[in-house]
Amino acid sequence: MKALSIPDVLAEVAVLVRPHFGKGRPADYIPQLATVPGDKFGMAVRMVDGGEHVIGDADEAFSVQSITKVFALGLALNRLGDETWTRVGKEPSGTPFNHLSLLEAEQGVPRNPFINAGALAVTDVLMDVTRDPAALVRDFGGFLCGERLEIDPAVATSELAHAWQNRAIASLMRGKGTITHDPEAVVAAYCSQCALSMSCRQLARAFLPLAAGGFSPIAHETVFPERLTRRLNALLLTCGIYDSVGSFAYRVGLPAKSGVGGGIVAVIPGKATVAVWSPELDRFGTSVVGTAALEAFSQITNCSVL
């Protein structure tokens, strides 16, 4: 990363993304998310060496949604190791995050842990070790960012009430033996997990172990083995942005995970994490302004890993 003032970079990014507001729309298939004002924008950078910089709505909590899949996968791999990969693959899907036809064609084994089918499989794995996977994910996220976190009950209820596609996915996987618990219970746990609320500042702190070789400067301990950290970053680079992962890698060039709440977290290995939030999404379910912000940040600082 170039020796530039990060506050100056963030200020420039905030100007550069202004033309992108209004080009997307908040997730309306989860009614509670559709009520969030589309003009929200926050960004946080946390350096491995301790520097922290924010701009805009970086301290406002929002529904992080699929970003929690990274916490869930980290927990599953830490507790069960490579056994996790007997339920889910490691390949890009090339299809939308809630697609059914590919899952059926491949006998109920999800392509990767970041599409919904894969995340439901990981939730099922966690149900083998805890009665409340969502609480486990919430507490792990809180441990990583150093603050108590909450699951938004209104978002969880709204999400579960409209989770018909996820119910279909879970039922298909139960029929194929990929998941072993009741599909309705798996979907309920997954929807609760996705309703976790965090701010950009908290997300940037929580993802620090992926930039620091597995060590958490917040918790002051090693959270992931270095080998697992590399593998998680590889999965984020190849699978973290669903079926627009190639375009995102081309534009931004960083391992990252998005969520339909409008958040994106990117990792600059060895240096920093960057979290951004803006609720208006593109047709792939990724924040329009957030992607533009990370693209500008990557170009200005020359921090792309590609």
Coordinates of C-alpha atoms in Angstrom, one line a residue:
M1 CA 0.0 0.0 0.0
K2 CA 1.3 3.4 -0.9
A3 CA 2.3 5.8 2.0
L4 CA -0.8 8.0 1.6
S5 CA -3.0 9.5 4.3
I6 CA -5.9 7.1 4.7
P7 CA -8.3 9.9 5.9
D8 CA -7.5 11.8 2.7
V9 CA -8.1 8.6 0.6
L10 CA -11.5 8.1 2.3
A11 CA -12.5 11.7 1.7
E12 CA -11.6 11.3 -2.0
V13 CA -13.5 8.0 -2.3
A14 CA -16.6 9.6 -0.8
V15 CA -16.5 12.2 -3.5
L16 CA -15.8 9.7 -6.3
V17 CA -18.8 7.5 -5.4
R18 CA -21.4 10.2 -5.4
P19 CA -22.5 9.6 -9.0
H20 CA -23.3 6.0 -8.2
F21 CA -26.1 6.7 -5.7
G22 CA -29.5 5.8 -7.2
K23 CA -28.1 3.2 -9.6
G24 CA -29.3 0.3 -7.4
R25 CA -32.1 -0.6 -5.0
P26 CA -32.2 -2.0 -1.5
A27 CA -33.1 -5.7 -1.1
D28 CA -36.9 -5.7 -1.2
Y29 CA -37.5 -9.4 -0.9
I30 CA -36.7 -8.9 2.8
P31 CA -39.2 -6.2 3.6
Q32 CA -37.4 -5.0 6.7
L33 CA -34.3 -4.2 4.6
A34 CA -36.3 -2.3 2.0
T35 CA -37.0 0.4 4.6
V36 CA -33.3 1.4 5.0
P37 CA -32.6 4.8 3.3
G38 CA -30.6 4.2 0.1
D39 CA -28.3 7.2 0.6
K40 CA -26.5 5.7 3.6
F41 CA -22.7 5.4 3.2
G42 CA -20.1 4.4 5.6
M43 CA -16.5 3.1 5.3
A44 CA -13.9 1.9 7.8
V45 CA -10.3 1.0 7.4
R46 CA -8.5 -0.9 10.2
M47 CA -4.7 -1.4 9.8
V48 CA -3.0 -4.5 11.2
D49 CA -0.6 -2.2 13.1
G50 CA -3.6 -0.6 14.9
G51 CA -4.5 2.5 12.8
E52 CA -8.2 3.0 12.3
H53 CA -10.0 5.4 10.0
V54 CA -13.7 6.0 9.3
I55 CA -15.9 8.2 7.2
G56 CA -19.7 8.7 6.9
D57 CA -22.1 6.3 8.6
A58 CA -19.3 3.9 9.6
D59 CA -20.6 3.6 13.2
E60 CA -24.2 2.9 12.3
A61 CA -25.2 -0.7 12.7
F62 CA -26.9 -2.5 9.7
S63 CA -27.9 -6.0 8.8
V64 CA -24.7 -7.7 7.7
Q65 CA -26.6 -10.7 6.2
S66 CA -24.3 -13.0 4.2
I67 CA -21.1 -11.5 5.6
T68 CA -21.9 -13.8 8.7
K69 CA -21.2 -16.8 6.4
V70 CA -17.5 -16.1 6.9
F71 CA -17.9 -16.3 10.7
A72 CA -19.9 -19.5 10.5
L73 CA -17.4 -21.1 8.1
G74 CA -14.5 -20.2 10.4
L75 CA -16.3 -21.7 13.4
A76 CA -17.1 -24.9 11.5
L77 CA -13.5 -25.3 10.2
N78 CA -12.0 -24.5 13.6
R79 CA -14.2 -27.1 15.3
L80 CA -14.6 -29.8 12.7
G81 CA -11.8 -29.2 10.3
D82 CA -11.8 -30.7 6.8
E83 CA -14.9 -32.8 7.7
T84 CA -16.8 -29.6 6.8
W85 CA -15.8 -30.1 3.1
T86 CA -17.7 -33.4 2.9
R87 CA -20.9 -31.3 2.9
V88 CA -19.9 -28.4 0.7
G89 CA -17.4 -27.6 -2.1
K90 CA -14.9 -24.9 -2.8
E91 CA -15.7 -23.8 -6.4
P92 CA -17.3 -20.6 -7.7
S93 CA -21.0 -21.3 -8.5
G94 CA -21.5 -19.0 -11.5
T95 CA -25.1 -18.8 -10.5
P96 CA -27.2 -16.5 -8.2
F97 CA -26.7 -17.1 -4.4
N98 CA -30.2 -18.7 -4.0
H99 CA -30.1 -20.9 -7.2
L100 CA -31.7 -24.3 -7.2
S101 CA -31.0 -26.0 -10.5
L102 CA -27.3 -26.4 -10.1
L103 CA -27.7 -27.7 -6.6
E104 CA -30.1 -30.4 -7.9
A105 CA -27.9 -31.3 -10.8
E106 CA -25.0 -31.8 -8.4
Q107 CA -26.9 -34.1 -6.1
G108 CA -27.5 -31.6 -3.3
V109 CA -23.9 -30.7 -2.7
P110 CA -23.4 -26.9 -2.8
R111 CA -20.6 -25.5 -4.8
N112 CA -19.2 -23.3 -2.0
P113 CA -20.0 -22.1 1.5
F114 CA -20.9 -18.6 0.5
I115 CA -24.0 -19.3 -1.6
N116 CA -27.1 -19.9 0.4
A117 CA -27.1 -23.6 0.0
G118 CA -23.5 -23.8 1.2
A119 CA -24.3 -21.6 4.2
L120 CA -27.3 -23.7 5.1
A121 CA -25.0 -26.8 5.0
V122 CA -22.5 -25.0 7.3
T123 CA -25.4 -24.1 9.7
D124 CA -26.4 -27.8 9.7
V125 CA -22.8 -28.7 10.6
L126 CA -22.8 -26.1 13.5
M127 CA -26.1 -27.6 14.7
D128 CA -24.1 -30.8 15.5
V129 CA -22.1 -28.9 18.2
T130 CA -24.6 -26.3 19.5
R131 CA -28.4 -25.8 19.9
D132 CA -28.2 -22.2 18.8
P133 CA -25.8 -21.7 15.8
A134 CA -27.0 -18.0 15.3
A135 CA -25.9 -17.2 18.9
L136 CA -22.6 -18.9 18.4
V137 CA -22.0 -16.8 15.2
R138 CA -23.1 -13.6 17.0
D139 CA -20.8 -14.2 20.0
F140 CA -17.9 -15.1 17.7
G141 CA -18.4 -11.9 15.7
G142 CA -18.5 -10.0 19.0
F143 CA -15.3 -11.7 20.2
L144 CA -13.6 -10.7 17.0
C145 CA -14.6 -7.0 17.1
G146 CA -14.3 -6.7 20.8
E147 CA -17.9 -5.6 21.4
R148 CA -21.2 -7.2 22.3
L149 CA -23.4 -7.7 19.2
E150 CA -27.1 -8.2 18.7
I151 CA -29.4 -10.0 16.3
D152 CA -32.2 -7.8 15.0
P153 CA -35.4 -9.7 15.8
A154 CA -37.5 -7.6 13.3
V155 CA -35.1 -8.5 10.5
A156 CA -34.9 -12.1 11.5
T157 CA -38.7 -12.4 11.6
S158 CA -39.1 -10.6 8.2
E159 CA -36.4 -12.8 6.6
L160 CA -37.9 -16.1 7.9
A161 CA -41.4 -15.1 6.8
H162 CA -40.2 -14.8 3.2
A163 CA -37.6 -17.6 3.1
W164 CA -39.4 -19.8 0.7
Q165 CA -36.4 -20.3 -1.6
N166 CA -34.2 -21.2 1.3
R167 CA -36.8 -23.7 2.5
A168 CA -36.7 -25.3 -0.9
I169 CA -32.9 -25.4 -0.9
A170 CA -32.8 -27.0 2.6
S171 CA -35.5 -29.5 1.7
L172 CA -33.6 -30.6 -1.4
M173 CA -30.4 -31.0 0.6
R174 CA -32.2 -32.9 3.3
G175 CA -33.6 -35.3 0.7
K176 CA -30.1 -35.8 -0.7
G177 CA -28.6 -36.3 2.8
T178 CA -26.4 -33.2 2.7
I179 CA -28.0 -31.8 5.8
T180 CA -29.2 -34.0 8.7
H181 CA -31.4 -31.7 10.8
D182 CA -34.9 -30.6 10.2
P183 CA -34.9 -28.2 7.2
E184 CA -37.2 -25.7 8.9
A185 CA -34.9 -25.5 12.0
V186 CA -31.8 -25.0 9.7
V187 CA -33.5 -22.2 7.8
A188 CA -34.7 -20.5 11.0
A189 CA -31.1 -20.6 12.5
Y190 CA -29.7 -19.3 9.2
C191 CA -32.2 -16.4 9.0
S192 CA -31.4 -15.5 12.6
Q193 CA -27.7 -15.5 11.9
C194 CA -28.1 -13.2 8.9
A195 CA -30.0 -10.7 11.0
L196 CA -26.8 -9.9 12.9
S197 CA -26.3 -6.1 13.2
M198 CA -22.8 -4.6 12.9
S199 CA -21.2 -1.3 11.9
C200 CA -18.4 -0.9 9.3
R201 CA -16.0 -0.2 12.1
Q202 CA -16.9 -3.4 13.9
L203 CA -16.7 -5.4 10.6
A204 CA -13.3 -4.1 9.8
R205 CA -12.1 -5.1 13.3
A206 CA -13.8 -8.5 13.1
F207 CA -12.1 -9.4 9.8
L208 CA -8.6 -8.4 11.0
P209 CA -7.4 -12.0 11.6
L210 CA -7.7 -12.6 7.8
A211 CA -5.3 -9.7 7.2
A212 CA -3.0 -10.7 10.1
G213 CA -2.2 -14.3 9.4
G214 CA -4.9 -15.5 11.7
F215 CA -4.0 -13.4 14.7
S216 CA -6.6 -11.0 16.1
P217 CA -5.1 -7.8 17.4
I218 CA -8.5 -7.1 19.0
A219 CA -8.7 -10.4 21.0
H220 CA -4.9 -10.6 21.3
E221 CA -4.8 -14.2 20.3
T222 CA -4.5 -16.4 17.2
V223 CA -8.0 -17.2 15.9
F224 CA -7.2 -19.2 12.8
P225 CA -4.1 -21.2 11.8
E226 CA -2.1 -19.4 9.2
R227 CA -2.9 -22.1 6.6
L228 CA -6.6 -21.8 7.2
T229 CA -6.4 -18.0 6.9
R230 CA -4.9 -18.3 3.5
R231 CA -7.6 -20.7 2.5
L232 CA -10.4 -18.5 3.7
N233 CA -8.9 -15.6 1.8
A234 CA -8.7 -17.8 -1.3
L235 CA -12.4 -18.6 -1.0
L236 CA -13.3 -15.0 -0.5
L237 CA -11.4 -14.1 -3.7
T238 CA -13.1 -16.8 -5.8
C239 CA -16.5 -17.1 -4.2
G240 CA -17.2 -14.2 -1.9
I241 CA -19.2 -12.0 -4.4
Y242 CA -21.5 -14.7 -5.8
D243 CA -21.8 -14.7 -9.6
S244 CA -20.2 -11.4 -10.1
V245 CA -17.0 -12.5 -8.4
G246 CA -15.0 -12.2 -11.6
S247 CA -16.1 -8.6 -12.2
F248 CA -15.4 -7.7 -8.6
A249 CA -11.9 -9.2 -8.8
Y250 CA -11.3 -7.3 -12.0
R251 CA -12.4 -4.0 -10.5
V252 CA -11.1 -4.3 -6.9
G253 CA -8.7 -7.2 -6.8
L254 CA -9.1 -8.1 -3.1
P255 CA -10.7 -11.0 -1.2
A256 CA -14.1 -9.8 0.0
K257 CA -17.5 -10.8 1.2
S258 CA -20.7 -9.0 0.4
G259 CA -24.2 -9.1 2.0
V260 CA -27.6 -8.0 0.7
G261 CA -27.8 -5.5 3.6
G262 CA -25.4 -3.4 1.5
G263 CA -22.2 -4.3 3.4
I264 CA -18.9 -5.5 1.9
V265 CA -15.7 -6.4 3.7
A266 CA -12.4 -6.6 1.9
V267 CA -9.1 -8.0 3.1
I268 CA -5.6 -6.6 2.2
P269 CA -3.4 -9.5 3.5
G270 CA -0.7 -8.4 5.8
K271 CA -1.9 -4.8 5.9
A272 CA -5.5 -4.0 6.6
T273 CA -9.3 -4.6 6.3
V274 CA -11.8 -2.3 4.7
A275 CA -15.5 -2.4 5.3
V276 CA -18.1 -0.4 3.4
W277 CA -21.9 0.0 3.6
S278 CA -24.4 1.4 1.2
P279 CA -27.8 -0.3 0.9
E280 CA -28.5 0.0 -2.9
L281 CA -27.7 -3.3 -4.6
D282 CA -26.9 -4.3 -8.2
R283 CA -28.7 -7.2 -9.9
F284 CA -26.2 -9.7 -8.3
G285 CA -27.1 -8.5 -4.7
T286 CA -23.9 -6.5 -4.1
S287 CA -23.7 -2.9 -3.0
V288 CA -23.3 -0.6 -6.1
V289 CA -21.7 2.3 -4.1
G290 CA -19.8 -0.1 -1.9
T291 CA -18.1 -1.8 -4.9
A292 CA -17.3 1.6 -6.5
A293 CA -15.8 2.7 -3.2
L294 CA -13.6 -0.3 -2.9
E295 CA -12.6 0.0 -6.5
A296 CA -11.5 3.6 -5.9
F297 CA -9.7 2.8 -2.7
S298 CA -7.8 -0.1 -4.4
Q299 CA -6.8 2.1 -7.3
I300 CA -5.7 5.1 -5.2
T301 CA -3.7 3.0 -2.7
N302 CA -2.5 0.4 -5.2
C303 CA -3.4 -2.4 -2.7
S304 CA -4.9 -5.0 -5.1
V305 CA -3.5 -8.5 -4.6
L306 CA -3.8 -9.2 -8.3

